[in-house]
PDB file of C-alpha atoms in Angstrom:
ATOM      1  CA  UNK A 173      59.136 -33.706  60.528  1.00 64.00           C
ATOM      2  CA  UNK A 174      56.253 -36.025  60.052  1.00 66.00           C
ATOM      3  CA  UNK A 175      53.881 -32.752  62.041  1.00 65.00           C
ATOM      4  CA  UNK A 176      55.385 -30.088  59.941  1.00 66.00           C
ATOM      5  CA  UNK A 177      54.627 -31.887  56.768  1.00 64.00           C
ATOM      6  CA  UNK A 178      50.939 -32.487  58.027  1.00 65.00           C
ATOM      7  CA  UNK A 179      50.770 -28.875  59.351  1.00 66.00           C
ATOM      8  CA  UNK A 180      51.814 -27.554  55.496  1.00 64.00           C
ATOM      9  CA  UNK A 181      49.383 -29.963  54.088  1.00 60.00           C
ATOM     10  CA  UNK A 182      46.018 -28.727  56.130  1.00 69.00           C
ATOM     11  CA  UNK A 183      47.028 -24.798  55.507  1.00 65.00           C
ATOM     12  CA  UNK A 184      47.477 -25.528  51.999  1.00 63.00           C
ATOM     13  CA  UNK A 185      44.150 -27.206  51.954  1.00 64.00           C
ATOM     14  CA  UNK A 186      42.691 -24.024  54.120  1.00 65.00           C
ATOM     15  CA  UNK A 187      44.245 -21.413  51.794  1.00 62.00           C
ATOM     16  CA  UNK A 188      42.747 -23.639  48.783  1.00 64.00           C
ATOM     17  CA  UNK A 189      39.035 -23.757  50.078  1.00 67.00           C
ATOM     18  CA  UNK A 190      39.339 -19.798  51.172  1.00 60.00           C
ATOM     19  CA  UNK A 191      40.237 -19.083  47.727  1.00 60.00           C
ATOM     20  CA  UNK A 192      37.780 -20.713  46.271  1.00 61.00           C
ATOM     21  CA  UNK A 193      35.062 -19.013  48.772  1.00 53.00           C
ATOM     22  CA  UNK A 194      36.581 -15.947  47.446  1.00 53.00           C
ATOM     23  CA  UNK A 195      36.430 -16.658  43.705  1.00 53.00           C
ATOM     24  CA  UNK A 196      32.571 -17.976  44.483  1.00 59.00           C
ATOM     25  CA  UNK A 197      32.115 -14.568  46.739  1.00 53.00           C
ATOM     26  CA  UNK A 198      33.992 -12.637  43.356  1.00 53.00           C
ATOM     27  CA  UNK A 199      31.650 -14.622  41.347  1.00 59.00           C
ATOM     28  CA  UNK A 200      28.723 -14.275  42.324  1.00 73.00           C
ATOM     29  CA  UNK A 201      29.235 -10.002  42.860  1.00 83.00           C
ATOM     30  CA  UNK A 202      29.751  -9.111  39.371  1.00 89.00           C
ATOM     31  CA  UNK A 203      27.053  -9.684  36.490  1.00 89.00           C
ATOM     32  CA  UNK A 204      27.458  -8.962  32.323  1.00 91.00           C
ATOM     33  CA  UNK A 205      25.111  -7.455  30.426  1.00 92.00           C
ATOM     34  CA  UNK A 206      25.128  -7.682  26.828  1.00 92.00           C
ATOM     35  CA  UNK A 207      25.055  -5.478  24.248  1.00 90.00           C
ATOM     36  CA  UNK A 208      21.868  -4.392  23.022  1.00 92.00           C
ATOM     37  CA  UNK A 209      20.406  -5.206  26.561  1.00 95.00           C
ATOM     38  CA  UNK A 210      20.065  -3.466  29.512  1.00 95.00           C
ATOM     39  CA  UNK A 211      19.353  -4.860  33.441  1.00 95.00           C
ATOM     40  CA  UNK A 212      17.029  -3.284  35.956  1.00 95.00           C
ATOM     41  CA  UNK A 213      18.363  -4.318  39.429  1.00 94.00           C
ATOM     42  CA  UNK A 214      16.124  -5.707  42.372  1.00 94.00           C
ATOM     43  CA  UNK A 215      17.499  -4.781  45.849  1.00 93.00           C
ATOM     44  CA  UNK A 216      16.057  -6.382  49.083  1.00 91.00           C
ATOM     45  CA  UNK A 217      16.103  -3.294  50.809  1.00 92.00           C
ATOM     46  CA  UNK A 218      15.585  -0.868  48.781  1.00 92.00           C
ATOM     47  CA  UNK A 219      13.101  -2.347  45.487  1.00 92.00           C
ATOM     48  CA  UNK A 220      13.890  -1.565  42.181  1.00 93.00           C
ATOM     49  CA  UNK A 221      16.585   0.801  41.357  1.00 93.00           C
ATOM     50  CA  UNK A 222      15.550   4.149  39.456  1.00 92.00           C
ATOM     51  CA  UNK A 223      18.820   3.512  36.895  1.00 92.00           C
ATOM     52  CA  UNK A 224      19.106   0.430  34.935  1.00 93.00           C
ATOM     53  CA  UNK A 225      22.406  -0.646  33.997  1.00 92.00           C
ATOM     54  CA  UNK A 226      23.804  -0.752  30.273  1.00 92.00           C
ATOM     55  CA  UNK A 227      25.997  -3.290  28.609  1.00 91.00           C
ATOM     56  CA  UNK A 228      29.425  -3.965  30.534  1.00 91.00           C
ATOM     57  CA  UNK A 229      30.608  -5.715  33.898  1.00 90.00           C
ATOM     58  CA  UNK A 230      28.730  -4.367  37.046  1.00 90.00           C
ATOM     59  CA  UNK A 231      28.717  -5.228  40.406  1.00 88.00           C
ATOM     60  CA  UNK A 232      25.962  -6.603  43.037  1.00 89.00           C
ATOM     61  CA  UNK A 233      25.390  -7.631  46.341  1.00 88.00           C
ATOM     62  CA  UNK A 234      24.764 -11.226  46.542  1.00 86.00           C
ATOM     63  CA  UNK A 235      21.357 -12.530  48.085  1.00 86.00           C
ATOM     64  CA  UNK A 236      20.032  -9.051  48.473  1.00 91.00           C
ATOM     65  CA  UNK A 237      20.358  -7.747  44.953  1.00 90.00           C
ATOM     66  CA  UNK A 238      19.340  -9.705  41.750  1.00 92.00           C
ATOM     67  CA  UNK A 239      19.483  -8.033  37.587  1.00 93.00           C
ATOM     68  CA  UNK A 240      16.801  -8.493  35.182  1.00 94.00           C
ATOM     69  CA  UNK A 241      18.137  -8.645  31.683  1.00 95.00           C
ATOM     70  CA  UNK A 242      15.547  -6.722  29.083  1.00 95.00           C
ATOM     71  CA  UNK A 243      16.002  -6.842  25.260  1.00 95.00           C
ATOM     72  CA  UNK A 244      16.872  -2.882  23.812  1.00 94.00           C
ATOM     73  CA  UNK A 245      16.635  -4.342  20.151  1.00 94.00           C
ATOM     74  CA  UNK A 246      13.519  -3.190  17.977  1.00 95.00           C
ATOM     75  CA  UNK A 247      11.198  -6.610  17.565  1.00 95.00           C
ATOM     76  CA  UNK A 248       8.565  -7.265  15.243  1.00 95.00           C
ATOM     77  CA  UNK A 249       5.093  -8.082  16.448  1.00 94.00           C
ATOM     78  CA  UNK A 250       1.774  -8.472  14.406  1.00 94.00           C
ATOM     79  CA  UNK A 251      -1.767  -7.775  15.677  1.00 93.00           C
ATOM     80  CA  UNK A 252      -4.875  -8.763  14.194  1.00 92.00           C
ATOM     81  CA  UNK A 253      -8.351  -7.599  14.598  1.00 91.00           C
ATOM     82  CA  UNK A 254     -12.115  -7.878  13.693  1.00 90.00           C
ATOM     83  CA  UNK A 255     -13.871  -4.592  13.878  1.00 90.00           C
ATOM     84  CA  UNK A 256     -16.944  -2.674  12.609  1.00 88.00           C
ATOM     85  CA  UNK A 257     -16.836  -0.469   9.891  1.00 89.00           C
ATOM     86  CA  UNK A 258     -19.069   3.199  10.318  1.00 89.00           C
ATOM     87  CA  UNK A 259     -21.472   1.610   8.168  1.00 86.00           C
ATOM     88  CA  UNK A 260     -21.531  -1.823  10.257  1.00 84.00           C
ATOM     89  CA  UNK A 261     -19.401  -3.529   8.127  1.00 86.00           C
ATOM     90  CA  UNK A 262     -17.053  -6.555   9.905  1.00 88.00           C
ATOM     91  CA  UNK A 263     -13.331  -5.911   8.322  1.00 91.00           C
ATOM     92  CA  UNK A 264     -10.323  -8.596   9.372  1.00 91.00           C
ATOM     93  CA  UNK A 265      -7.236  -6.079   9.839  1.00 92.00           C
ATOM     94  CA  UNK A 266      -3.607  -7.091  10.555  1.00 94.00           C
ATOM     95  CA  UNK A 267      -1.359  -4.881  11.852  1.00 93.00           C
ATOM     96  CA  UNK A 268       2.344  -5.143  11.978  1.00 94.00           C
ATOM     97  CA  UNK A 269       5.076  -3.138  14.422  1.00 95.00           C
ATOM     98  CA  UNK A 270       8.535  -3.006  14.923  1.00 96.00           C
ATOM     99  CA  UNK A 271       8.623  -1.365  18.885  1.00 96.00           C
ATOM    100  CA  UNK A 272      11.296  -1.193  21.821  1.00 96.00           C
ATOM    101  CA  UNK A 273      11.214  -0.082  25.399  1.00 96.00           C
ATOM    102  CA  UNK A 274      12.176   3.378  26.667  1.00 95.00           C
ATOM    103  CA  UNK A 275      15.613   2.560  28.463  1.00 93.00           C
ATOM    104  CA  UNK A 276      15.332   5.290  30.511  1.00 93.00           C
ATOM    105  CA  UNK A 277      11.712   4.300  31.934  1.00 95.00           C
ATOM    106  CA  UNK A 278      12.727   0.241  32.047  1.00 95.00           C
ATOM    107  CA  UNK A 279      12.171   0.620  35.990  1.00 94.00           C
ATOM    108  CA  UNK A 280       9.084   1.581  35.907  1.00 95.00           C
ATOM    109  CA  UNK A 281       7.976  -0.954  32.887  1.00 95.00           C
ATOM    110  CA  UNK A 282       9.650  -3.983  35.324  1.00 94.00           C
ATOM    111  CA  UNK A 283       6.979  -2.356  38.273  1.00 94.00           C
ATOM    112  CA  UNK A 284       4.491  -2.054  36.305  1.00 93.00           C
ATOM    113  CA  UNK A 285       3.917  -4.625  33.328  1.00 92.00           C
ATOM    114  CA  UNK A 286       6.915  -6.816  33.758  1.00 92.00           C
ATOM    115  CA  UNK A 287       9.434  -8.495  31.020  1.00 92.00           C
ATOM    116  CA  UNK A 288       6.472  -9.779  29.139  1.00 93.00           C
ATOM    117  CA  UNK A 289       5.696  -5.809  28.944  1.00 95.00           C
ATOM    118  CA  UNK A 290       4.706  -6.150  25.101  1.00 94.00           C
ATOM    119  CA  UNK A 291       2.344  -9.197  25.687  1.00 94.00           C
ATOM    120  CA  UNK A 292       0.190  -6.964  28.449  1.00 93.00           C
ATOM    121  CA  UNK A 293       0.327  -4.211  26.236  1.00 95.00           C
ATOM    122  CA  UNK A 294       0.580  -3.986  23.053  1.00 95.00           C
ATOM    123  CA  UNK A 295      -2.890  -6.478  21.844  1.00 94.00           C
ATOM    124  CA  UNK A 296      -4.583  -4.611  24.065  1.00 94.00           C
ATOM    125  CA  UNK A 297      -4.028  -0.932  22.650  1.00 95.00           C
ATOM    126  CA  UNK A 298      -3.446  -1.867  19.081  1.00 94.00           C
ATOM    127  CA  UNK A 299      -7.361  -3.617  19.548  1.00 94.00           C
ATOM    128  CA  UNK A 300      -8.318   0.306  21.021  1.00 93.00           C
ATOM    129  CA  UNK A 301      -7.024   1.891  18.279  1.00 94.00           C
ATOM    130  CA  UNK A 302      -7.992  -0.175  15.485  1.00 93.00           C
ATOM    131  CA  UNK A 303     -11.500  -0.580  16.392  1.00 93.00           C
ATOM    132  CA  UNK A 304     -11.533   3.248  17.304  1.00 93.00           C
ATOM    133  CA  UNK A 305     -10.133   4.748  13.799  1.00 94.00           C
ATOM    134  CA  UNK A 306     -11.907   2.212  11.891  1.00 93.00           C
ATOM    135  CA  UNK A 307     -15.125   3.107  13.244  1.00 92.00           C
ATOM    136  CA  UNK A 308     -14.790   7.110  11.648  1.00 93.00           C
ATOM    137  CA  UNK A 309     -14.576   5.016   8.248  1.00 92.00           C
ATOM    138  CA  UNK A 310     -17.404   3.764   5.858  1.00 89.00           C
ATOM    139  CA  UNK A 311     -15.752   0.187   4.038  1.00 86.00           C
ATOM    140  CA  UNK A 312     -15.512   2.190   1.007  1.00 84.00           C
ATOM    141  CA  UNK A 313     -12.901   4.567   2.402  1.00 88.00           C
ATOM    142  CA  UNK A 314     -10.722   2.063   4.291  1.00 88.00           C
ATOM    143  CA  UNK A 315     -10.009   0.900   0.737  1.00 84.00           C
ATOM    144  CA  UNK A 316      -9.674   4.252  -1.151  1.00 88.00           C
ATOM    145  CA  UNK A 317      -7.989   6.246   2.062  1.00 90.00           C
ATOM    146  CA  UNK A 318      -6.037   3.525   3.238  1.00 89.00           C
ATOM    147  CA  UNK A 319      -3.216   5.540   3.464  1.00 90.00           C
ATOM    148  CA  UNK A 320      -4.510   7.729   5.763  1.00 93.00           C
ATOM    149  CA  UNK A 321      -6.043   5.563   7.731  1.00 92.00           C
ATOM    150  CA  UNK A 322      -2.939   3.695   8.176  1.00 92.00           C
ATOM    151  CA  UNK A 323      -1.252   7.007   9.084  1.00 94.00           C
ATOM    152  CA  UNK A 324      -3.866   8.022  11.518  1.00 94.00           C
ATOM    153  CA  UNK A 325      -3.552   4.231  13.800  1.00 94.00           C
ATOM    154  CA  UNK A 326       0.039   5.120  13.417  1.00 94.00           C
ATOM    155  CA  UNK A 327      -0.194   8.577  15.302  1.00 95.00           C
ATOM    156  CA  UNK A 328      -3.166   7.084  17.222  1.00 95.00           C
ATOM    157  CA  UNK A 329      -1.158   4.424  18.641  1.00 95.00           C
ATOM    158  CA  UNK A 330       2.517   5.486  19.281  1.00 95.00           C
ATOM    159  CA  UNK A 331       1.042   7.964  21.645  1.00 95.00           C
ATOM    160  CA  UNK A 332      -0.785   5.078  23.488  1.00 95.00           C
ATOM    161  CA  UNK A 333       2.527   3.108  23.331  1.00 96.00           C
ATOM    162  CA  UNK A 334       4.283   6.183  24.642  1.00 95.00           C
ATOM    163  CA  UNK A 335       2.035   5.982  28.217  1.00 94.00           C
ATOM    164  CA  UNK A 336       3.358   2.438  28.632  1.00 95.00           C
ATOM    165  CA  UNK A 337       7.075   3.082  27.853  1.00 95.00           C
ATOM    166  CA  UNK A 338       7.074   1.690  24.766  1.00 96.00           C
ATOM    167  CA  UNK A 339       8.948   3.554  21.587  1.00 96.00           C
ATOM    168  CA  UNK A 340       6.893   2.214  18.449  1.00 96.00           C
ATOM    169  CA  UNK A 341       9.585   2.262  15.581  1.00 95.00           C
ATOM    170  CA  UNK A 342       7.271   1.561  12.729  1.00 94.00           C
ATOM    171  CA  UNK A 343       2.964   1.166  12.408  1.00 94.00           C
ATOM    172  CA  UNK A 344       1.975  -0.491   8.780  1.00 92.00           C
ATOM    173  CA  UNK A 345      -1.308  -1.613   8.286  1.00 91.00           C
ATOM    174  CA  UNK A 346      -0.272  -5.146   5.871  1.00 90.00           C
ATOM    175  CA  UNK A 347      -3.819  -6.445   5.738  1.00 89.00           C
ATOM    176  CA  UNK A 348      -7.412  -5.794   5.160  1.00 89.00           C
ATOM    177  CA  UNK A 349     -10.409  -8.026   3.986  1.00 86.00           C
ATOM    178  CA  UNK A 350     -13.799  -7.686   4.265  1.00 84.00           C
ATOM    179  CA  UNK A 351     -16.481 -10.606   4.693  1.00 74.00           C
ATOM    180  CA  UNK A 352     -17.178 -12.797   1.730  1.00 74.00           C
ATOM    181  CA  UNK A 353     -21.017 -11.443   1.193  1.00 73.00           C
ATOM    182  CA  UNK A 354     -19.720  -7.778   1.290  1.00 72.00           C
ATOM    183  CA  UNK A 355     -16.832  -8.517  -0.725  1.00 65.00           C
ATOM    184  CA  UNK A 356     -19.096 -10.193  -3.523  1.00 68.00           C
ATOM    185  CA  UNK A 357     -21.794  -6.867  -2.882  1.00 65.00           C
ATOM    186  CA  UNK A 358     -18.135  -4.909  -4.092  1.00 67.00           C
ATOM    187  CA  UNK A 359     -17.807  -7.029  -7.474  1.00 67.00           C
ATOM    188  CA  UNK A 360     -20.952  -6.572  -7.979  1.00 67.00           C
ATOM    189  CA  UNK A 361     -20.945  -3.028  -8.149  1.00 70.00           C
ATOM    190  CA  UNK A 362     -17.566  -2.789  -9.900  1.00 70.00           C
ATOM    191  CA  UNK A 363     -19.505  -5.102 -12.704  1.00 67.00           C
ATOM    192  CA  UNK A 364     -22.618  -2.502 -12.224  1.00 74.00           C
ATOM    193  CA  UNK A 365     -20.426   0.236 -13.379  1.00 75.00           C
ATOM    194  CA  UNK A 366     -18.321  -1.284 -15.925  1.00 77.00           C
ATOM    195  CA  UNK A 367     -21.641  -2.323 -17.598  1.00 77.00           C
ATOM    196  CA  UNK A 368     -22.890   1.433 -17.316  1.00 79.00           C
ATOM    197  CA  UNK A 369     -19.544   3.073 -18.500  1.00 82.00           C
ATOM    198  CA  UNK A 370     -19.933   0.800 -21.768  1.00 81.00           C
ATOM    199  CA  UNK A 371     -24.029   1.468 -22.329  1.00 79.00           C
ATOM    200  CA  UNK A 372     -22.972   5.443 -21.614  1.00 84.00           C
ATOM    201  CA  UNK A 373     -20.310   4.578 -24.271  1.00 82.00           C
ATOM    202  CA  UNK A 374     -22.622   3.477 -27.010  1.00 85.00           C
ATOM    203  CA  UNK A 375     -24.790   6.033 -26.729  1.00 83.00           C
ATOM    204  CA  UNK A 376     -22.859   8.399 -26.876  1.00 85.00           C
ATOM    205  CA  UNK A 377     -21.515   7.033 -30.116  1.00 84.00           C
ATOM    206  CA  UNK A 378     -24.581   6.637 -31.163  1.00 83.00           C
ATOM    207  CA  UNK A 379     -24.973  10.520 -30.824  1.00 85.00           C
ATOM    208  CA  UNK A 380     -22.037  11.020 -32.848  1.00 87.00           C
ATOM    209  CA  UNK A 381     -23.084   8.311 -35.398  1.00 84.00           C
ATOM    210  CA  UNK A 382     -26.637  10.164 -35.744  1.00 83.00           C
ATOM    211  CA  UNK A 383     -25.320  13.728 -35.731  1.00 84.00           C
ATOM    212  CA  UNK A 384     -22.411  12.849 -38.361  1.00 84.00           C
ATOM    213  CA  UNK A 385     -25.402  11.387 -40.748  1.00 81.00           C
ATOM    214  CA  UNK A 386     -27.491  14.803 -40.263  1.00 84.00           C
ATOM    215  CA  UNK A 387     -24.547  16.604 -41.028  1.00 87.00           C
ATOM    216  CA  UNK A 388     -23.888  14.662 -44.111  1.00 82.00           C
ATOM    217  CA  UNK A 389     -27.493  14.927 -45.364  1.00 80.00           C
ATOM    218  CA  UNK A 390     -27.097  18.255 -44.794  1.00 80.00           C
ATOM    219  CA  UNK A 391     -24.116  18.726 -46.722  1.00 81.00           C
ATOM    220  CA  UNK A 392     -25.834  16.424 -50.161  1.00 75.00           C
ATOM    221  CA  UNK A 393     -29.058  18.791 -49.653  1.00 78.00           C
ATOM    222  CA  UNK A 394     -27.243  22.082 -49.499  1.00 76.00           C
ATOM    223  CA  UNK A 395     -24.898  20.564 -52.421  1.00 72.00           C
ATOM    224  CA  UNK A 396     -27.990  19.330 -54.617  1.00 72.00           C
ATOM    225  CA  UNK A 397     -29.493  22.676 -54.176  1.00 73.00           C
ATOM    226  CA  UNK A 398     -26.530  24.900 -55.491  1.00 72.00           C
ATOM    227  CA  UNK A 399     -26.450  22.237 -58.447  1.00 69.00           C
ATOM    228  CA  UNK A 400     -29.941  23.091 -58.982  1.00 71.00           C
ATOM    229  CA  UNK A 401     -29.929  26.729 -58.762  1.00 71.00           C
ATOM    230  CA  UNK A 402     -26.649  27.026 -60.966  1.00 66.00           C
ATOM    231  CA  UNK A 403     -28.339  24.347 -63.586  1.00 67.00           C
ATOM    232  CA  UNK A 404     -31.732  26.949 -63.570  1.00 67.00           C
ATOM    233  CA  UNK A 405     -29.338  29.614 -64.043  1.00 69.00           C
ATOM    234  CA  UNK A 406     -27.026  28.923 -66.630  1.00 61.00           C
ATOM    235  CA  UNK A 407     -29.449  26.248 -68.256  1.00 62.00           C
ATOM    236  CA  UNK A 408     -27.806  23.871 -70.925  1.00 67.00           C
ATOM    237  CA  UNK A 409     -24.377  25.088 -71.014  1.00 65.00           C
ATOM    238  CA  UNK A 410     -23.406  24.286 -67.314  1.00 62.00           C
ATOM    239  CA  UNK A 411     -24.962  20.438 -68.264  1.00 66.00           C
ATOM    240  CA  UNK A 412     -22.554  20.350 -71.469  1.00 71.00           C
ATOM    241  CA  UNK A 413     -19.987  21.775 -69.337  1.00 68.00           C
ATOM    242  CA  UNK A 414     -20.034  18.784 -66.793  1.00 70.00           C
ATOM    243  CA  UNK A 415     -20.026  16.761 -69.593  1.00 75.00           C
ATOM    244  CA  UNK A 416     -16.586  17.931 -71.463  1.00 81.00           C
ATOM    245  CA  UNK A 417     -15.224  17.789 -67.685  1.00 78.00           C
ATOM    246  CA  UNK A 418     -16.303  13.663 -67.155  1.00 79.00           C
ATOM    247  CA  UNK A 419     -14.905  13.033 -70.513  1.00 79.00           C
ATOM    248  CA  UNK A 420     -12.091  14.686 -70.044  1.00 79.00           C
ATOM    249  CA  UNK A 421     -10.827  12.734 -67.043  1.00 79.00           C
ATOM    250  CA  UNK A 422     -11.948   9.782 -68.974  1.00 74.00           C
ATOM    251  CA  UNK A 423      -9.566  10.474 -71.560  1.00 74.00           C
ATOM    252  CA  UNK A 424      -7.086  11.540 -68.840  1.00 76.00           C
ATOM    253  CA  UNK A 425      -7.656   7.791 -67.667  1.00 74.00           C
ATOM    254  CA  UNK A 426      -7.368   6.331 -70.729  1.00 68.00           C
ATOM    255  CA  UNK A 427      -4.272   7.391 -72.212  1.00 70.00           C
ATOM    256  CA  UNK A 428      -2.359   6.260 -68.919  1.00 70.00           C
ATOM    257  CA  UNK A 429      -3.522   2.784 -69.728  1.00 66.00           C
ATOM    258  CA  UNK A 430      -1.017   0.629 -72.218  1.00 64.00           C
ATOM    259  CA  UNK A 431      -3.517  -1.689 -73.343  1.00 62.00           C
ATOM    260  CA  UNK A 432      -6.249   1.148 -74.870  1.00 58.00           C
ATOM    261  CA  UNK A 433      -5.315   3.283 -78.066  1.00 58.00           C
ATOM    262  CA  UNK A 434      -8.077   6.042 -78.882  1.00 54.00           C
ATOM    263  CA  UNK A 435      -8.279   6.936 -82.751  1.00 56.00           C
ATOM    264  CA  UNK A 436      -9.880  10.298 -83.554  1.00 57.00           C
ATOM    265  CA  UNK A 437     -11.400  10.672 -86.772  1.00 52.00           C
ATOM    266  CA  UNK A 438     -14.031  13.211 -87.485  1.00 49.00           C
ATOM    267  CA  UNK A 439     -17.790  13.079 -85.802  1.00 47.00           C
ATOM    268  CA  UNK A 440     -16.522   9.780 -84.853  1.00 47.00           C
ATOM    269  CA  UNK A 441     -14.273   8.511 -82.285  1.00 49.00           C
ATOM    270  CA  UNK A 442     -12.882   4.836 -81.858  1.00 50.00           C
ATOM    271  CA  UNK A 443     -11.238   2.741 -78.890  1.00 50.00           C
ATOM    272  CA  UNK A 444      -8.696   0.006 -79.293  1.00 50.00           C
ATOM    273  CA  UNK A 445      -8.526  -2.652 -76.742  1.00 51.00           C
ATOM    274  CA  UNK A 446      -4.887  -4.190 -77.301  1.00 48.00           C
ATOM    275  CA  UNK A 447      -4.141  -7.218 -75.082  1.00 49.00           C
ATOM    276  CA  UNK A 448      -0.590  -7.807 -74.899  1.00 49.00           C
ATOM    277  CA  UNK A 449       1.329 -10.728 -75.994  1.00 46.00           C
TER     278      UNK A 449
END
């Protein structure tokens, strides 16, 4: 009774420790992958695998294959750069991408570069195309054309990315300064030209100041003279005339005012001042 018992007991314990190989065999032959990630599987035998694997459960053989989990989500990186302008001028540019990696080339990155793919690559040919597009500039442009030139790195440099497996998602230039001496040489000149738009200003209202007063002293003369040729030609009578026409609007004047009464009376005439109470 005593043997059977014992005899239970030790396959119990050997079914126990074969299941648990098992579960550790089961274990260690299946891998996750996340979503948003994909693997690129190493085999002993055979190297890398041409196919990587997408998110799910897969399968491996342990101790002669092993995954390597890369990142499918786009990431921000920022690269910054000192270069020469086309007229030797030293400008401090920052440039800022959003990038990925091709998931159908993600063997060939893991040959090639390796998961620190974007930290091989990407200084190195953002550098190449910054100092390369920036060099066709003067600094004058890079400031009036920066759109463009921002455009043009972008072209320039997703097709470098491209070579390396790497999908560039977005290319923005976000910063660009110049030296302090050539940025003071720039306020300077805006100055310059603020101070000539304002001297090109006032004399050119001068102009208009001195060509309105010869046009005005051309009007008196031209008005003095037809005075003068229609006093020599109707003599007296056009002098008397003026004069009935000035009194009239005096009169005119008068009698609209409450404190003056005018009395008529013969060869003589007479004007009240009444002040009122």
């Amino acid at each position: 009774m005593a043997q059977a018992a014992a005899n239970a007991l030790t396959n119990l314990a050997r079914a126990a420790i074969g299941l648990g190989v098992g579960a550790t065999a089961l274990n260690s032959s299946i891998y996750d992958v996340d979503g948003g990630t994909a693997a690129v599987m190493f085999d002993r035998f055979r190297g890398v695998l041409p196919k990587a694997s997408l998110e799910g459960t897969h399968f491996l053989i342990p101790l002669i294959q092993s995954p390597t989990i890369y990142d499918l989500r786009t990431r921000p990186r920022s690269i910054t750069s000192v270069t020469g302008t086309k007229d030797l001028q030293q400008v401090n540019l920052t440039l800022r991408l959003l990038f990925r990696p091709d998931v159908d080339r993600l063997a060939e990155i893991h040959m090639t570069r390796g998961p620190d793919y974007d930290e091989r690559v990407l200084p190195s040919i953002g550098n190449e195309v910054l100092k390369a597009t920036v060099a066709q500039y003067e600094a004058e442009q890079l400031l009036t054309m920066r759109a463009e030139v921002s455009n043009q790195v972008a072209t320039a440099l997703r097709k470098r990315a491209n070579d390396f497996g790497i999908v560039l998602e977005d290319v923005a230039l976000t910063h660009l300064a110049f030296s302090s001496e050539y940025s003071k040489a720039i306020e300077a000149k805006q100055v310059s030209q603020q101070e000539a738009e304002r001297s090109k200003f006032i004399v050119l209202k001068s102009e208009q100041e001195r060509e309105a007063a010869i046009i005005r002293a051309e009007g008196e003369s031209e008005s003095a003279r037809l005075i003068s040729q229609a006093t020599k030609s109707a003599g007296p009578a056009l002098v008397e005339l003026r004069r009935i026409e000035a009194a009239r609007e005096v009169a005119e004047t008068l009698s609209k005012s409450r404190n003056v009464m005018y009395l008529p009376g013969g060869n003589s005439q007479m004007l009240l001042g009444l002040s009122g109470n």
